[in-house]
Amino acid sequence: MRALIDLQKKLVPDLLQVMQKRYAILHSVKNLQPIGRRGLAENTKLTERFVRGEIDFLNEQGLIDITTKGMLITNEGILILEQLTQFMNEIMGLNVLEKQLRETLQIKDVIVVPGNSDEHDWVKQELGKACVAYLKRVVTDDSSIAVTGGTTMAAVASVMTPLERAANYLFVPARGGIGEKVENQANTIAAEMARKSNGEYRLLYVPDPISETSYQSIINEPSINEVLQLIKGASVVLHGIGDALTMASRRKTPESILTDLQKKKAVSEAFGYYFDQDGTVVHKVRTVGIQLEDLETIEYVITVAGGKSKGQAIASYFKQGKSDLLITDEAAAMEILRDYSL
Amino acid sequence: MRALIDLQKKLVPDLLQVMQKRYAILHSVKNLQPIGRRGLAENTKLTERFVRGEIDFLNEQGLIDITTKGMLITNEGILILEQLTQFMNEIMGLNVLEKQLRETLQIKDVIVVPGNSDEHDWVKQELGKACVAYLKRVVTDDSSIAVTGGTTMAAVASVMTPLERAANYLFVPARGGIGEKVENQANTIAAEMARKSNGEYRLLYVPDPISETSYQSIINEPSINEVLQLIKGASVVLHGIGDALTMASRRKTPESILTDLQKKKAVSEAFGYYFDQDGTVVHKVRTVGIQLEDLETIEYVITVAGGKSKGQAIASYFKQGKSDLLITDEAAAMEILRDYSL
DNA sequence: CCATGCGGGACTTTATTTGACCCATATGAA
DNA sequence: TTCATATGGGTCAAATAAAGTCCCGCATGG
């Protein structure tokens, strides 16, 4: 729906304005009914002639009845008005949220989709769709796209379609894998995205996390080094944000470190870095793949995360992390703004 | 999105035509590029002056480039065109499917939502939304709405909102309950729908299926009889369609009957009736609630079912069953049409 | 009965659209 | 290189639509 609105803004810029105008008139008729044309004109500060044109139209469409008593809204008019109210609230409200988040987080762009990923799976799908639409805009020939794992990234993969304006693009995982939930692994997700979008992919067969000793030896492996160069040279990085403790236990973090994360009040995790509420890195695991400092040289860093329960994790990441675009949902957006106002 | 387009059709029909016109021009430029204004005018059967106004607009919007060689579409123009093509195909394609289904199934109305419920949860949510929108149109004061169980009905309940144009409406379960998956039970769903829509509800505490002996005694219970009258007197019946064998095992059907259903090639189940591929009832269990013959006197029978895997079950039901409206998804629609062409 | 509000009719002025053609420049083929 | 043709920008007059305002018969309510 957001995509359709943006499309219409390009193609028929005044469409939304006309729609809003007719909504306002319909709304006034409902509130003031029965009301005559002149009363309505005076009330809405519009000219009589203009109001007349609009009410003639609305009458033809069956949304109002014109009587000698004055104009009345029809049942269908009420229904349309309700739907329109919902829709207007949605668009307007989301635009306000986006603006607030852009300013609060100091990032270039924010896309907010309606709903709460914690409650409805379709919201995650909408996050995914918004992300795919953005990729279609920024991915060019020979681009590399590094993607992390996670359920939100899996949702992006599930709605992926061909990026028609680019050729020869390549998906790579942003980090290695662990032994759990193969469908949420960066490797699996990269492969799925590539398959669905008719792109190429390379995989990274490295355990994550990895010990310092193994790290030093494994990054010298030619096959690993080759993929790693592609990963570090990606023009687009697509990542989610996890809840710190959830991610830590998912990644089989030792008990002592789990306790440490709790003590240090770790809130979020991304790329193997754990952030507290103020965005301070309180722990880092050794990973093969994208490091936090690599993001500075990435052309487009896209963060996709939603759900009310993720709000604070997202807020904590953004106090430190680099991102060009946040794609989130309404519930998380509210929570982020709440966090920043504390 | 369907809702938004329908809304716009009512409110700004003229501007939707402008949109389609600009789409057509953009499409022609892409196909014929590089093309001059006069060539385009001739090709589209529009006047030069008109084409000029439109191309000036499209140029200002950055969707085409105007060169001495002729006009070319920009990258952004291609993107907009693709997205718009997708939307147009979706809307147009769905309209075609709906028409085909209306004619094939011989029913008054069909609503097809995009996607496949088997693959994406959001498609079920869209089925639910379409259903709620329809209820808002047909439910009047003091209506009774009888609802069956099932995951699709649960999805309807999950997106239910107040039916603002009606007052004092009542949700009732169309049949009793079994001991499994409380959230998919007709009773639970009726209660949830009532809660979310600020309506009333009555529950039916009767096992389903029920033996003939118990049936005869239980329908004489005043409290049961009272609810049963409400159920049979409902003006709206909302029901799903199940896969026969899945439903039978879910309802703890004895092994001998399961074998019988398999032998008789039962395909679908609704209201305790099992239908084979030709729509013949091959088995019936005793239920307290709506019977198949009761549907003849119900004002609005709404069938909600989707998913490719359900296509044949839906097709089988419609060879016999009564329905005023089918709300389904694209994947099921194709499968139904396929079934009917065999 | 009378005052007031209603919607439909209508008029004049202003703005925009519309269709067609002109002209300088660019392009492509011979 | 030349020439024919197509290009886009400019322009004009006529047609149409928009815009604002007021008139008038009828309906409504006090």
XYZ file of C-alpha atoms (C1' of nucleotides) in Angstrom:
744
model
C 0.000 0.000 0.000
C 2.835 2.392 0.822
C 4.411 1.522 -2.506
C 1.188 2.338 -4.307
C 0.920 5.698 -2.597
C 4.501 6.613 -3.446
C 3.836 5.608 -7.014
C 0.782 7.784 -7.168
C 2.680 10.714 -5.744
C 4.969 10.508 -8.749
C 2.384 9.956 -11.374
C -0.564 12.021 -10.173
C 0.822 14.323 -7.482
C -2.456 16.070 -6.827
C -4.374 12.827 -6.368
C -3.773 12.703 -2.656
C -4.730 16.329 -2.246
C -7.986 15.911 -4.113
C -8.671 12.860 -2.032
C -8.021 14.738 1.167
C -10.247 17.554 0.053
C -13.148 15.268 -0.696
C -12.561 13.494 2.562
C -12.763 16.794 4.405
C -16.002 17.689 2.681
C -17.538 14.287 3.326
C -16.459 14.512 6.932
C -18.014 17.948 7.335
C -21.264 16.791 5.805
C -21.396 13.909 8.244
C -20.716 16.132 11.226
C -22.951 19.021 10.271
C -25.754 17.220 8.457
C -28.264 18.295 7.366
C -26.269 21.199 5.964
C -26.705 23.390 2.929
C -24.070 24.303 0.447
C -23.596 27.805 1.762
C -23.299 26.633 5.333
C -20.717 24.111 4.276
C -18.787 26.662 2.249
C -18.672 28.998 5.198
C -17.690 26.243 7.561
C -14.882 24.916 5.443
C -13.738 28.326 4.228
C -14.261 27.237 0.646
C -16.224 29.120 -2.001
C -19.776 28.224 -2.739
C -19.040 27.346 -6.287
C -16.262 25.031 -5.399
C -18.294 23.253 -2.758
C -21.041 22.898 -5.273
C -18.814 21.152 -7.751
C -17.652 18.721 -5.128
C -21.042 17.968 -3.684
C -22.414 17.381 -7.146
C -19.662 14.846 -7.629
C -20.210 13.194 -4.256
C -23.903 13.050 -4.971
C -23.305 11.357 -8.306
C -21.117 8.841 -6.529
C -23.878 8.094 -4.066
C -21.923 9.267 -1.065
C -24.299 12.064 -0.099
C -27.980 12.829 -0.564
C -29.068 16.302 -1.518
C -32.418 17.300 0.009
C -34.247 20.555 0.567
C -33.428 20.125 4.213
C -29.755 20.148 3.353
C -27.210 17.517 2.466
C -26.987 14.192 4.252
C -24.366 11.527 4.095
C -25.492 8.132 2.760
C -24.698 4.792 4.313
C -22.167 4.198 1.613
C -20.727 7.622 2.302
C -20.264 6.680 5.929
C -18.526 3.475 4.972
C -16.191 5.255 2.585
C -15.514 7.886 5.197
C -14.583 5.288 7.790
C -12.269 3.482 5.463
C -10.758 6.736 4.404
C -10.294 7.853 7.984
C -8.417 4.675 8.715
C -6.305 5.031 5.663
C -5.573 8.733 6.243
C -4.622 8.122 9.819
C -2.351 5.397 8.679
C -0.533 7.411 6.034
C -0.399 10.645 7.950
C 0.534 8.985 11.171
C 3.263 6.976 9.557
C 4.715 10.031 7.825
C 4.894 11.826 11.150
C 6.582 8.849 12.767
C 9.115 8.631 9.953
C 10.005 12.273 10.234
C 10.396 12.022 13.971
C 12.600 8.990 13.681
C 14.775 10.571 10.990
C 15.395 13.520 13.260
C 15.740 11.545 16.453
C 18.090 8.920 15.067
C 19.870 11.366 12.754
C 19.698 9.119 9.744
C 18.929 9.806 6.143
C 15.823 7.730 5.723
C 13.216 5.823 7.697
C 10.343 3.690 6.422
C 7.635 2.761 8.911
C 5.081 0.101 8.012
C 1.797 -0.208 9.897
C 1.351 -2.759 12.654
C 3.472 -4.697 15.126
C 5.663 -7.607 14.026
C 5.233 -9.160 17.458
C 1.525 -9.636 16.761
C 1.120 -10.297 13.063
C 3.328 -12.107 10.655
C 2.110 -9.943 7.794
C 3.839 -6.957 9.317
C 7.158 -8.693 8.892
C 6.205 -9.420 5.327
C 5.505 -5.723 4.831
C 8.951 -4.910 6.262
C 10.328 -7.346 3.716
C 8.419 -5.783 0.858
C 9.556 -2.298 1.765
C 13.101 -3.580 1.816
C 12.817 -5.284 -1.569
C 11.354 -2.092 -3.050
C 14.327 -0.139 -1.739
C 16.802 -2.682 -3.084
C 15.221 -2.287 -6.495
C 16.109 1.371 -6.295
C 19.698 1.137 -5.156
C 21.128 -2.111 -6.463
C 23.072 -1.613 -9.682
C 25.004 -3.907 -12.003
C 27.684 -5.978 -10.317
C 26.595 -4.948 -6.793
C 27.326 -7.141 -3.840
C 24.679 -7.341 -1.149
C 25.749 -8.685 2.243
C 22.920 -10.006 4.401
C 22.753 -11.159 7.996
C 20.607 -13.904 9.436
C 17.484 -13.652 11.559
C 13.749 -14.032 11.203
C 13.257 -10.570 9.764
C 15.879 -11.196 7.124
C 14.139 -14.478 6.388
C 10.959 -12.509 5.831
C 12.775 -10.258 3.373
C 13.997 -13.360 1.564
C 10.496 -14.816 1.493
C 9.130 -11.853 -0.456
C 12.171 -11.254 -2.636
C 11.581 -10.786 -6.361
C 13.947 -9.997 -9.256
C 15.777 -6.685 -9.121
C 15.009 -5.981 -12.705
C 17.081 -2.895 -13.211
C 20.346 -4.510 -12.250
C 22.338 -7.408 -13.610
C 24.988 -9.664 -12.187
C 24.403 -8.798 -8.556
C 25.614 -11.073 -5.833
C 24.292 -11.992 -2.414
C 26.746 -12.892 0.305
C 26.234 -13.660 3.989
C 27.482 -10.940 6.303
C 28.789 -13.525 8.767
C 29.151 -17.255 9.273
C 26.738 -19.745 10.648
C 25.683 -21.560 13.825
C 24.044 -24.911 14.195
C 20.521 -23.736 14.769
C 17.471 -22.912 12.599
C 18.959 -23.308 9.164
C 16.237 -21.149 7.615
C 17.333 -18.097 9.587
C 21.014 -18.407 8.757
C 22.737 -15.716 6.765
C 23.995 -18.351 4.318
C 20.545 -19.766 3.689
C 19.001 -16.349 3.403
C 21.613 -15.130 0.943
C 21.026 -18.181 -1.208
C 17.255 -17.769 -1.084
C 17.428 -14.101 -1.957
C 19.679 -14.895 -4.876
C 17.418 -17.659 -6.115
C 14.273 -15.580 -5.908
C 15.808 -12.533 -7.508
C 17.775 -14.336 -10.241
C 21.041 -13.143 -8.729
C 24.263 -14.944 -7.839
C 25.490 -15.902 -4.405
C 28.536 -16.990 -2.489
C 28.458 -18.744 0.877
C 30.685 -18.438 3.923
C 31.297 -21.782 5.630
C 32.749 -20.524 8.866
C 31.478 -21.110 12.410
C 30.211 -18.112 14.262
C 31.368 -17.263 16.842
C 34.940 -18.448 16.325
C 37.994 -18.506 18.591
C 40.824 -16.049 18.038
C 43.195 -18.866 17.123
C 40.926 -20.352 14.521
C 40.110 -16.871 13.229
C 43.745 -16.104 12.494
C 44.214 -19.315 10.553
C 40.916 -19.414 8.766
C 41.073 -15.922 7.285
C 44.150 -17.000 5.403
C 42.284 -19.778 3.636
C 42.066 -18.673 -0.034
C 38.431 -19.762 -0.454
C 37.413 -17.983 2.753
C 39.471 -14.930 1.942
C 37.875 -14.664 -1.470
C 34.352 -14.572 -0.049
C 35.466 -12.265 2.715
C 36.706 -9.744 0.169
C 33.319 -9.852 -1.514
C 31.625 -9.354 1.843
C 33.803 -6.427 2.868
C 33.475 -4.933 -0.584
C 29.686 -5.095 -0.599
C 27.925 -1.919 -1.639
C 24.792 -2.850 0.301
C 24.583 -4.342 3.772
C 21.229 -5.607 4.908
C 20.923 -6.439 8.578
C 18.586 -7.023 11.445
C 18.946 -6.173 15.102
C 18.591 -8.778 17.791
C 17.736 -8.687 21.430
C 21.067 -9.143 23.206
C 20.232 -11.983 25.556
C 18.158 -13.823 23.010
C 20.963 -13.645 20.471
C 23.576 -14.623 23.014
C 21.784 -17.779 24.047
C 20.966 -18.585 20.451
C 24.644 -18.401 19.633
C 25.558 -20.765 22.495
C 27.362 -18.088 24.446
C 29.057 -19.442 27.593
C 27.255 -18.919 30.856
C 29.961 -16.619 32.200
C 29.546 -14.254 29.258
C 25.759 -14.451 29.496
C 26.073 -13.350 33.090
C 28.440 -10.589 32.048
C 25.991 -9.351 29.397
C 23.282 -9.238 32.012
C 25.531 -7.376 34.407
C 26.493 -4.875 31.757
C 22.838 -4.518 30.770
C 23.329 -5.473 27.153
C 20.205 -4.623 25.146
C 20.935 -5.296 21.477
C 23.201 -7.237 19.194
C 24.330 -6.750 15.608
C 27.328 -8.190 13.707
C 28.571 -9.865 16.884
C 28.603 -6.622 18.872
C 26.489 -6.217 22.000
C 25.206 -2.729 22.877
C 23.826 -1.409 26.142
C 21.063 1.115 26.461
C 23.375 4.012 25.675
C 24.718 2.329 22.594
C 28.045 1.500 24.188
C 29.617 -1.731 22.975
C 29.812 -3.923 26.081
C 30.942 -7.117 24.416
C 32.183 -8.354 21.105
C 32.518 -11.833 19.759
C 35.000 -12.796 17.115
C 33.216 -13.238 13.821
C 34.365 -13.733 10.280
C 32.510 -11.219 8.179
C 31.353 -7.643 8.487
C 32.700 -5.705 11.464
C 31.072 -2.603 12.804
C 33.822 -0.331 11.477
C 33.373 -1.746 7.966
C 29.982 -0.066 7.765
C 31.602 3.352 7.350
C 32.666 2.473 3.823
C 29.455 0.730 2.789
C 27.363 2.751 0.394
C 23.956 1.632 1.691
C 23.460 0.196 5.148
C 19.894 -0.987 5.539
C 18.577 -1.912 8.955
C 15.362 -3.941 9.044
C 13.814 -4.630 12.437
C 10.366 -4.358 13.929
C 8.081 -5.293 16.758
C 7.345 -3.519 19.999
C 9.622 -5.900 21.866
C 12.537 -4.871 19.663
C 12.057 -1.142 20.145
C 14.678 -0.731 22.836
C 17.162 -2.944 21.065
C 16.792 -0.830 17.932
C 17.128 2.377 19.916
C 20.293 1.145 21.582
C 21.908 0.143 18.307
C 21.250 3.519 16.737
C 23.043 5.377 19.470
C 26.213 4.046 17.989
C 25.685 2.126 14.792
C 25.727 3.407 11.257
C 22.712 3.039 9.031
C 21.413 4.813 5.966
C 17.919 3.451 6.186
C 15.812 2.006 8.970
C 12.827 -0.058 7.942
C 10.658 -0.718 10.959
C 7.054 -0.952 12.062
C 4.746 1.381 13.923
C 4.950 -0.402 17.267
C 8.752 -0.399 17.308
C 8.808 3.220 16.125
C 6.733 4.332 19.073
C 8.945 2.389 21.428
C 12.114 3.905 19.948
C 10.744 7.421 20.368
C 9.750 6.561 23.916
C 13.249 5.319 24.646
C 14.858 8.488 23.290
C 12.601 10.711 25.318
C 13.784 9.152 28.573
C -4.425 -2.348 -1.263
C -7.556 -3.620 -2.961
C -9.497 -1.619 -0.432
C -7.532 1.488 -1.271
C -8.119 1.160 -4.989
C -11.824 0.564 -4.491
C -11.937 3.614 -2.263
C -10.190 5.688 -4.872
C -12.550 4.444 -7.538
C -15.339 6.042 -5.566
C -13.589 9.168 -4.501
C -11.259 10.112 -7.314
C -12.274 8.133 -10.407
C -11.082 10.879 -12.723
C -7.609 10.876 -11.262
C -7.322 7.115 -11.555
C -7.987 7.590 -15.246
C -5.228 10.183 -15.390
C -2.976 7.629 -13.767
C -3.834 4.982 -16.303
C -3.296 7.431 -19.134
C 0.134 8.357 -17.874
C 0.944 4.717 -17.411
C 0.009 4.085 -21.014
C 2.181 6.929 -22.222
C 5.125 5.832 -20.125
C 4.666 2.298 -21.417
C 4.639 3.515 -25.023
C 7.768 5.576 -24.501
C 9.551 2.552 -23.104
C 8.496 0.345 -25.995
C 9.082 2.833 -28.792
C 12.030 4.812 -27.440
C 13.614 6.923 -28.724
C 10.371 8.431 -29.979
C 9.308 11.953 -30.751
C 6.167 13.611 -29.653
C 4.476 13.335 -32.990
C 5.325 9.690 -33.346
C 3.904 9.034 -29.920
C 0.768 11.012 -30.634
C 0.198 9.049 -33.796
C 0.878 5.770 -32.095
C -1.398 6.388 -29.148
C -4.078 8.134 -31.179
C -3.750 11.184 -28.983
C -3.260 14.758 -30.160
C 0.146 16.310 -30.292
C -0.735 18.995 -27.857
C -2.052 16.593 -25.325
C 0.947 14.333 -25.555
C 3.106 17.347 -25.111
C 1.478 18.318 -21.859
C 1.883 14.824 -20.505
C 5.463 14.392 -21.565
C 6.339 17.738 -20.070
C 4.880 16.486 -16.820
C 6.647 13.141 -16.975
C 9.879 14.934 -17.755
C 9.469 17.197 -14.742
C 8.899 14.118 -12.613
C 12.102 12.612 -13.914
C 10.397 9.643 -15.488
C 11.473 10.421 -19.074
C 14.325 12.245 -20.733
C 13.629 14.514 -23.673
C 16.410 14.536 -26.262
C 16.745 15.635 -29.862
C 16.841 11.981 -30.739
C 13.444 11.559 -29.162
C 12.165 10.725 -25.724
C 13.693 8.042 -23.563
C 12.498 6.521 -20.364
C 14.700 7.072 -17.314
C 15.706 4.405 -14.846
C 13.234 5.793 -12.400
C 10.603 5.738 -15.102
C 11.287 2.051 -15.662
C 10.960 1.360 -11.964
C 7.685 3.237 -11.714
C 6.432 1.459 -14.802
C 7.310 -1.958 -13.439
C 5.689 -1.288 -10.116
C 2.615 0.077 -11.783
C 2.488 -2.881 -14.128
C 2.562 -5.130 -11.118
C -0.278 -3.287 -9.458
C -2.281 -3.158 -12.651
C -1.770 -6.845 -13.295
C -2.674 -7.633 -9.764
C -5.861 -5.633 -9.806
C -6.817 -6.520 -13.331
C -5.791 -10.125 -13.015
C -7.754 -10.563 -9.868
C -10.815 -9.017 -11.448
C -10.612 -11.540 -14.263
C -10.282 -14.421 -11.816
C -13.246 -13.156 -9.840
C -15.423 -12.972 -12.902
C -14.426 -16.445 -13.984
C -15.170 -17.854 -10.574
C -18.523 -16.109 -10.361
C -19.535 -17.695 -13.630
C -17.988 -21.077 -12.978
C -19.370 -21.484 -9.485
C -22.624 -19.695 -10.287
C -22.529 -17.520 -7.238
C -23.312 -13.893 -6.721
C -19.949 -12.642 -5.614
C -16.309 -13.640 -5.378
C -13.404 -11.769 -3.843
C -9.911 -12.936 -4.701
C -6.927 -11.626 -2.755
C -3.371 -11.919 -4.098
C -1.082 -14.720 -2.983
C -1.308 -18.223 -1.576
C -2.385 -18.874 2.028
C -0.269 -22.038 2.032
C 2.860 -19.915 1.660
C 2.285 -16.660 3.492
C 0.357 -15.926 6.613
C -0.405 -12.430 5.413
C -2.591 -13.843 2.681
C -4.877 -15.308 5.325
C -4.903 -11.936 7.016
C -5.965 -10.387 3.730
C -8.780 -12.940 3.440
C -9.801 -11.877 6.915
C -9.719 -8.198 6.053
C -11.807 -8.711 2.947
C -14.307 -10.601 5.063
C -14.478 -7.877 7.716
C -14.986 -5.248 5.032
C -17.888 -7.260 3.630
C -19.419 -7.723 7.076
C -19.335 -3.973 7.531
C -21.492 -3.705 4.458
C -24.111 -6.319 5.246
C -24.458 -6.529 9.003
C -27.362 -4.463 10.281
C -28.863 -3.792 13.693
C -29.791 -6.880 15.663
C -28.134 -9.274 13.160
C -26.915 -12.652 14.255
C -23.691 -13.885 12.704
C -22.958 -17.603 12.973
C -19.310 -18.547 12.551
C -17.541 -21.866 12.221
C -14.118 -22.796 13.534
C -10.859 -23.239 11.659
C -7.629 -21.385 11.066
C -9.069 -19.142 8.387
C -11.918 -18.111 10.651
C -9.341 -17.454 13.340
C -7.581 -15.142 10.908
C -10.853 -13.291 10.314
C -11.234 -12.927 14.065
C -7.664 -11.673 14.419
C -8.315 -8.718 12.117
C -11.880 -8.009 13.223
C -12.768 -4.398 14.007
C -16.056 -2.730 15.017
C -18.917 -2.913 12.561
C -19.702 0.721 13.058
C -22.854 0.938 11.030
C -24.723 -1.666 13.017
C -25.702 -1.985 16.641
C -26.598 -4.877 18.866
C -25.289 -7.610 16.629
C -24.529 -11.020 17.994
C -21.909 -13.633 17.190
C -22.771 -17.285 17.681
C -20.822 -20.433 16.878
C -22.220 -22.412 13.970
C -21.504 -25.713 15.732
C -20.171 -27.109 18.976
C -16.634 -27.806 19.982
C -13.970 -30.510 20.175
C -11.107 -30.787 22.589
C -8.372 -29.556 20.342
C -6.790 -26.174 19.508
C -9.029 -23.913 21.509
C -8.066 -20.893 19.395
C -9.582 -22.423 16.273
C -12.882 -23.367 17.884
C -16.096 -21.790 16.698
C -16.898 -20.766 20.291
C -13.590 -19.029 20.810
C -13.731 -17.364 17.452
C -17.279 -16.099 18.011
C -16.221 -14.632 21.338
C -13.129 -13.001 19.869
C -15.031 -11.520 16.977
C -17.594 -10.117 19.378
C -14.942 -8.647 21.643
C -13.020 -7.001 18.843
C -16.078 -5.618 17.156
C -17.907 -4.489 20.301
C -20.697 -6.954 19.605
C -22.435 -9.533 21.779
C -22.019 -13.282 21.729
C -23.576 -16.524 22.868
C -21.698 -19.807 23.161
C -22.728 -23.373 22.416
C -21.352 -25.850 24.917
C -22.041 -29.046 23.035
C -19.588 -31.709 21.921
C -19.086 -32.138 18.224
C -19.591 -34.708 16.839
C -22.322 -36.068 19.108
C -24.157 -39.389 19.184
C -27.760 -39.591 18.037
C -28.958 -40.472 21.521
C -27.245 -37.502 23.143
C -28.395 -35.295 20.295
C -32.046 -36.052 20.901
C -31.806 -35.268 24.574
C -29.519 -32.288 24.368
C -31.528 -30.297 21.859
C -34.337 -30.220 24.362
C -32.215 -28.472 26.945
C -33.660 -24.965 27.238
C -30.264 -23.234 27.331
C -29.065 -25.197 24.317
C -32.312 -24.698 22.463
C -32.176 -20.984 23.014
C -28.730 -20.665 21.440
C -29.694 -23.055 18.695
C -32.596 -20.818 17.724
C -30.198 -17.892 17.482
C -27.858 -19.971 15.357
C -30.562 -21.179 12.986
C -31.997 -17.676 12.804
C -28.698 -16.049 11.919
C -28.816 -13.679 8.981
C -25.113 -14.204 8.231
C -23.208 -17.468 8.225
C -19.460 -17.284 7.994
C -17.681 -20.518 7.313
C -14.485 -22.127 6.123
C -13.946 -25.296 4.144
C -11.728 -28.059 5.366
C -9.841 -30.843 3.744
C -11.936 -33.940 4.433
C -9.306 -36.259 5.877
C -7.614 -33.531 7.860
C -10.924 -32.504 9.406
C -11.946 -36.079 10.089
C -8.810 -36.902 12.018
C -8.952 -33.559 13.812
C -12.441 -34.420 14.968
C -11.324 -37.828 16.284
C -13.314 -39.744 13.712
C -13.205 -43.549 14.256
C -10.798 -45.473 12.097
C -13.594 -47.311 10.302
C -15.156 -44.061 9.156
C -11.775 -42.646 8.180
C -11.279 -45.683 5.984
C -14.762 -45.190 4.562
C -14.044 -41.551 3.751
C -10.918 -42.606 1.944
C -12.798 -45.283 0.049
C -15.502 -42.829 -0.961
C -12.826 -40.290 -1.934
C -14.062 -37.565 0.355
C -12.388 -34.266 -0.546
C -13.937 -31.530 1.603
C -15.844 -30.958 4.805
C -18.171 -28.210 5.992
C -20.777 -28.182 8.800
C -20.121 -31.875 9.469
C -20.823 -32.902 5.874
C -18.150 -34.624 3.776
C -18.159 -34.052 0.006
C -16.450 -36.001 -2.725
C -14.997 -34.501 -5.884
C -18.400 -34.202 -7.519
C -19.885 -32.470 -4.523
C -21.876 -35.515 -3.436
C -22.303 -35.843 0.306
C -20.581 -39.115 1.193
C -20.796 -38.879 4.940
C -22.443 -36.797 7.605
C -21.788 -36.547 11.274
C -24.376 -35.531 13.796
C -23.754 -31.979 14.883
C -25.698 -29.489 16.939
C -25.783 -26.297 14.943
C -26.152 -25.279 11.333
C -27.095 -28.028 8.897
C -26.518 -27.805 5.207
C -30.206 -27.346 4.434
C -30.398 -24.402 6.862
C -28.251 -22.371 4.490
C -31.142 -21.961 2.061
C -32.839 -19.533 4.419
C -29.744 -17.618 5.457
C -29.527 -14.161 3.939
C -25.748 -14.057 3.528
C -23.627 -17.174 3.406
C -19.982 -16.217 3.310
C -17.349 -18.825 2.511
C -13.757 -17.953 3.356
C -11.057 -20.375 2.278
C -7.737 -20.095 0.531
C -4.488 -21.785 -0.334
C -3.533 -23.906 -3.303
C -3.920 -27.057 -1.245
C -7.533 -26.179 -0.525
C -8.480 -25.573 -4.160
C -10.018 -28.961 -4.752
C -11.811 -29.006 -1.428
C -13.367 -25.633 -2.263
C -14.298 -26.802 -5.727
C -15.967 -29.920 -4.359
C -17.994 -27.988 -1.812
C -19.313 -25.570 -4.417
C -20.719 -28.331 -6.566
C -23.376 -28.713 -3.940
C -23.188 -26.122 -1.220
C -24.881 -22.788 -1.054
C -22.884 -19.592 -0.757
C -23.478 -15.953 -1.562
C -19.861 -14.921 -1.414
C -16.578 -16.759 -1.754
C -13.517 -15.009 -0.389
C -10.428 -16.833 -1.538
C -6.893 -16.273 -2.744
C -5.274 -16.356 -6.152
C -3.646 -19.752 -5.747
C -6.873 -21.439 -4.707
C -8.775 -19.630 -7.450
C -6.513 -21.048 -10.107
C -6.847 -24.501 -8.627
C -10.637 -24.260 -8.532
C -10.765 -23.228 -12.181
C -8.421 -26.065 -13.013
C -10.668 -28.524 -11.185
C -13.757 -27.330 -13.040
C -12.083 -27.630 -16.398
C -11.394 -31.337 -15.873
C -47.708 34.143 7.903
C -43.031 35.312 7.518
C -38.104 34.833 7.779
C -34.611 32.050 6.488
C -32.324 28.360 4.368
C -32.349 25.183 0.729
C -30.906 23.641 -4.112
C -31.088 24.548 -9.096
C -30.282 28.015 -12.638
C -27.538 31.266 -14.737
C -24.226 34.880 -16.017
C -19.756 37.071 -16.640
C -14.989 36.902 -16.142
C -10.817 34.481 -15.974
C -7.926 30.675 -16.666
C -6.707 26.637 -18.956
C -6.833 23.480 -22.546
C -6.679 22.286 -27.157
C -5.236 21.758 -31.837
C -2.405 23.050 -35.216
C 1.378 25.054 -37.232
C 6.048 27.388 -37.433
C 10.972 27.255 -36.992
C 15.712 26.174 -35.667
C 18.419 22.308 -34.782
C 19.734 17.569 -34.843
C 19.925 13.157 -36.870
C 20.606 9.636 -40.128
C 20.857 7.903 -44.750
C 22.525 8.302 -49.325
C 28.826 16.513 -47.696
C 24.123 17.132 -48.713
C 19.498 16.585 -48.071
C 15.236 14.775 -46.199
C 13.088 14.043 -42.155
C 12.377 14.044 -37.382
C 13.140 16.371 -33.193
C 11.671 19.723 -29.409
C 10.504 24.515 -28.191
C 7.569 28.484 -29.359
C 3.261 30.411 -30.358
C -1.495 31.682 -31.530
C -6.520 31.646 -31.723
C -10.511 29.238 -30.525
C -12.888 26.372 -27.440
C -13.807 24.820 -23.023
C -13.767 24.744 -18.185
C -13.388 26.858 -13.843
C -14.611 30.240 -10.681
C -17.297 33.487 -8.068
C -21.453 35.492 -7.299
C -26.158 36.278 -7.414
C -31.174 35.202 -8.522
C -35.339 32.715 -7.698
C -38.798 29.296 -6.519
C -39.631 26.096 -3.022
C -39.305 24.067 1.555
C -38.945 24.393 6.388
C -39.561 25.904 10.980
C -40.898 29.254 14.393
